[in-house]
GROMACS .gro file of C-alpha atoms in nm:
model
  147
    1UNK     CA    1   2.722  -9.108  -2.295
    2UNK     CA    2   2.708  -9.132  -1.915
    3UNK     CA    3   3.008  -9.269  -1.727
    4UNK     CA    4   2.916  -9.441  -1.398
    5UNK     CA    5   3.143  -9.619  -1.151
    6UNK     CA    6   3.154  -9.769  -0.803
    7UNK     CA    7   3.389  -9.971  -0.586
    8UNK     CA    8   3.385 -10.343  -0.538
    9UNK     CA    9   3.356 -10.302  -0.161
   10UNK     CA   10   3.035 -10.095  -0.193
   11UNK     CA   11   2.884 -10.347  -0.435
   12UNK     CA   12   2.958 -10.634  -0.197
   13UNK     CA   13   2.832 -10.442   0.106
   14UNK     CA   14   2.514 -10.280  -0.034
   15UNK     CA   15   2.440 -10.461  -0.363
   16UNK     CA   16   2.400 -10.332  -0.719
   17UNK     CA   17   2.048 -10.192  -0.657
   18UNK     CA   18   2.161  -9.958  -0.378
   19UNK     CA   19   2.280  -9.597  -0.412
   20UNK     CA   20   2.644  -9.691  -0.469
   21UNK     CA   21   2.689  -9.563  -0.822
   22UNK     CA   22   2.860  -9.232  -0.906
   23UNK     CA   23   2.822  -9.055  -1.235
   24UNK     CA   24   3.086  -8.815  -1.361
   25UNK     CA   25   2.962  -8.460  -1.322
   26UNK     CA   26   2.728  -8.541  -1.031
   27UNK     CA   27   2.794  -8.489  -0.662
   28UNK     CA   28   2.677  -8.802  -0.476
   29UNK     CA   29   2.608  -9.171  -0.508
   30UNK     CA   30   2.288  -9.281  -0.681
   31UNK     CA   31   2.110  -9.597  -0.780
   32UNK     CA   32   2.215  -9.732  -1.118
   33UNK     CA   33   1.893  -9.621  -1.290
   34UNK     CA   34   1.915  -9.271  -1.140
   35UNK     CA   35   2.281  -9.246  -1.241
   36UNK     CA   36   2.198  -9.348  -1.598
   37UNK     CA   37   1.895  -9.121  -1.618
   38UNK     CA   38   1.936  -8.794  -1.804
   39UNK     CA   39   1.683  -8.553  -1.649
   40UNK     CA   40   1.847  -8.245  -1.798
   41UNK     CA   41   1.854  -8.401  -2.146
   42UNK     CA   42   1.525  -8.243  -2.256
   43UNK     CA   43   1.627  -7.901  -2.132
   44UNK     CA   44   1.965  -7.938  -2.300
   45UNK     CA   45   1.796  -8.043  -2.625
   46UNK     CA   46   1.558  -7.744  -2.614
   47UNK     CA   47   1.846  -7.507  -2.542
   48UNK     CA   48   2.056  -7.646  -2.829
   49UNK     CA   49   1.754  -7.640  -3.061
   50UNK     CA   50   1.684  -7.275  -2.971
   51UNK     CA   51   2.050  -7.184  -3.033
   52UNK     CA   52   2.051  -7.361  -3.370
   53UNK     CA   53   1.721  -7.192  -3.462
   54UNK     CA   54   1.858  -6.848  -3.366
   55UNK     CA   55   2.175  -6.912  -3.568
   56UNK     CA   56   1.967  -7.016  -3.870
   57UNK     CA   57   1.759  -6.698  -3.836
   58UNK     CA   58   2.076  -6.484  -3.821
   59UNK     CA   59   2.210  -6.660  -4.131
   60UNK     CA   60   1.885  -6.601  -4.323
   61UNK     CA   61   1.879  -6.235  -4.219
   62UNK     CA   62   2.240  -6.190  -4.336
   63UNK     CA   63   2.159  -6.354  -4.670
   64UNK     CA   64   1.854  -6.128  -4.708
   65UNK     CA   65   2.061  -5.818  -4.636
   66UNK     CA   66   2.320  -5.929  -4.890
   67UNK     CA   67   2.042  -5.947  -5.155
   68UNK     CA   68   1.888  -5.609  -5.056
   69UNK     CA   69   1.904  -5.368  -5.353
   70UNK     CA   70   2.105  -5.046  -5.338
   71UNK     CA   71   1.988  -4.716  -5.490
   72UNK     CA   72   2.169  -4.632  -5.813
   73UNK     CA   73   2.161  -4.259  -5.729
   74UNK     CA   74   2.243  -4.218  -5.361
   75UNK     CA   75   2.386  -4.562  -5.276
   76UNK     CA   76   2.155  -4.627  -4.979
   77UNK     CA   77   1.997  -4.967  -4.928
   78UNK     CA   78   1.626  -5.000  -5.000
   79UNK     CA   79   1.386  -5.006  -4.705
   80UNK     CA   80   1.171  -5.317  -4.664
   81UNK     CA   81   0.871  -5.121  -4.791
   82UNK     CA   82   1.049  -4.995  -5.104
   83UNK     CA   83   1.195  -5.339  -5.172
   84UNK     CA   84   0.845  -5.485  -5.150
   85UNK     CA   85   0.712  -5.215  -5.385
   86UNK     CA   86   0.974  -5.295  -5.647
   87UNK     CA   87   0.927  -5.672  -5.634
   88UNK     CA   88   0.548  -5.697  -5.599
   89UNK     CA   89   0.306  -5.760  -5.883
   90UNK     CA   90   0.232  -5.389  -5.888
   91UNK     CA   91   0.597  -5.296  -5.950
   92UNK     CA   92   0.491  -5.108  -6.264
   93UNK     CA   93   0.339  -4.847  -6.028
   94UNK     CA   94   0.666  -4.811  -5.834
   95UNK     CA   95   0.842  -4.589  -6.089
   96UNK     CA   96   1.216  -4.636  -6.141
   97UNK     CA   97   1.288  -4.973  -5.978
   98UNK     CA   98   1.657  -4.893  -5.930
   99UNK     CA   99   1.610  -4.601  -5.688
  100UNK     CA  100   1.535  -4.598  -5.317
  101UNK     CA  101   1.217  -4.460  -5.161
  102UNK     CA  102   1.366  -4.116  -5.094
  103UNK     CA  103   1.489  -4.073  -5.451
  104UNK     CA  104   1.157  -4.210  -5.580
  105UNK     CA  105   0.968  -3.958  -5.365
  106UNK     CA  106   1.183  -3.681  -5.517
  107UNK     CA  107   1.096  -3.807  -5.865
  108UNK     CA  108   0.726  -3.809  -5.781
  109UNK     CA  109   0.747  -3.457  -5.635
  110UNK     CA  110   0.923  -3.329  -5.949
  111UNK     CA  111   0.664  -3.494  -6.173
  112UNK     CA  112   0.380  -3.345  -5.968
  113UNK     CA  113   0.540  -2.999  -5.977
  114UNK     CA  114   0.583  -3.024  -6.355
  115UNK     CA  115   0.222  -3.136  -6.396
  116UNK     CA  116   0.099  -2.851  -6.170
  117UNK     CA  117   0.300  -2.596  -6.368
  118UNK     CA  118   0.159  -2.730  -6.694
  119UNK     CA  119  -0.193  -2.721  -6.549
  120UNK     CA  120  -0.153  -2.361  -6.434
  121UNK     CA  121  -0.014  -2.255  -6.771
  122UNK     CA  122  -0.303  -2.424  -6.949
  123UNK     CA  123  -0.558  -2.255  -6.721
  124UNK     CA  124  -0.407  -1.903  -6.753
  125UNK     CA  125  -0.545  -1.684  -7.034
  126UNK     CA  126  -0.304  -1.640  -7.322
  127UNK     CA  127  -0.114  -1.315  -7.319
  128UNK     CA  128  -0.090  -1.135  -7.649
  129UNK     CA  129   0.241  -0.992  -7.755
  130UNK     CA  130   0.080  -0.656  -7.841
  131UNK     CA  131  -0.038  -0.569  -7.497
  132UNK     CA  132   0.269  -0.702  -7.330
  133UNK     CA  133   0.541  -0.517  -7.521
  134UNK     CA  134   0.381  -0.185  -7.610
  135UNK     CA  135   0.288   0.099  -7.384
  136UNK     CA  136  -0.078   0.175  -7.375
  137UNK     CA  137  -0.182   0.426  -7.639
  138UNK     CA  138  -0.271   0.757  -7.490
  139UNK     CA  139  -0.529   0.968  -7.646
  140UNK     CA  140  -0.720   0.690  -7.804
  141UNK     CA  141  -1.078   0.658  -7.722
  142UNK     CA  142  -1.377   0.889  -7.777
  143UNK     CA  143  -1.174   1.206  -7.773
  144UNK     CA  144  -0.851   1.119  -7.932
  145UNK     CA  145  -0.613   1.357  -8.086
  146UNK     CA  146  -0.543   1.330  -8.452
  147UNK     CA  147  -0.197   1.384  -8.574
   0.00000   0.00000   0.00000
């Protein structure tokens, strides 16, 4: 609310339409309409709106961080990507939903190593116990010695 004032002498000498009005916070006399005008009002409104918007954004970010899951193994907070993986429709592909991306990557690496070991064992020819534990027989063949 603007506060404007003048003196009776100035009103009598110059009239109410002259630049005899002073507004608190301004430096010189102005006409009544200029003194009542609020030219910085729009800028002030935009500044206050931007501050309120920034504060609202900070509040939302703090609330989001408070809801961010924590890994049950290492205690680290989930990254945005891992959080998205565990909450998306394809969460069934994300593995253990209670572990962070690093722990999940370790799980995947262990599973792949186990699968690779199983694949290599399945591809290797079976070893017989005979050939593995006994020494090769000497003297067997075309010209073997009879005992």
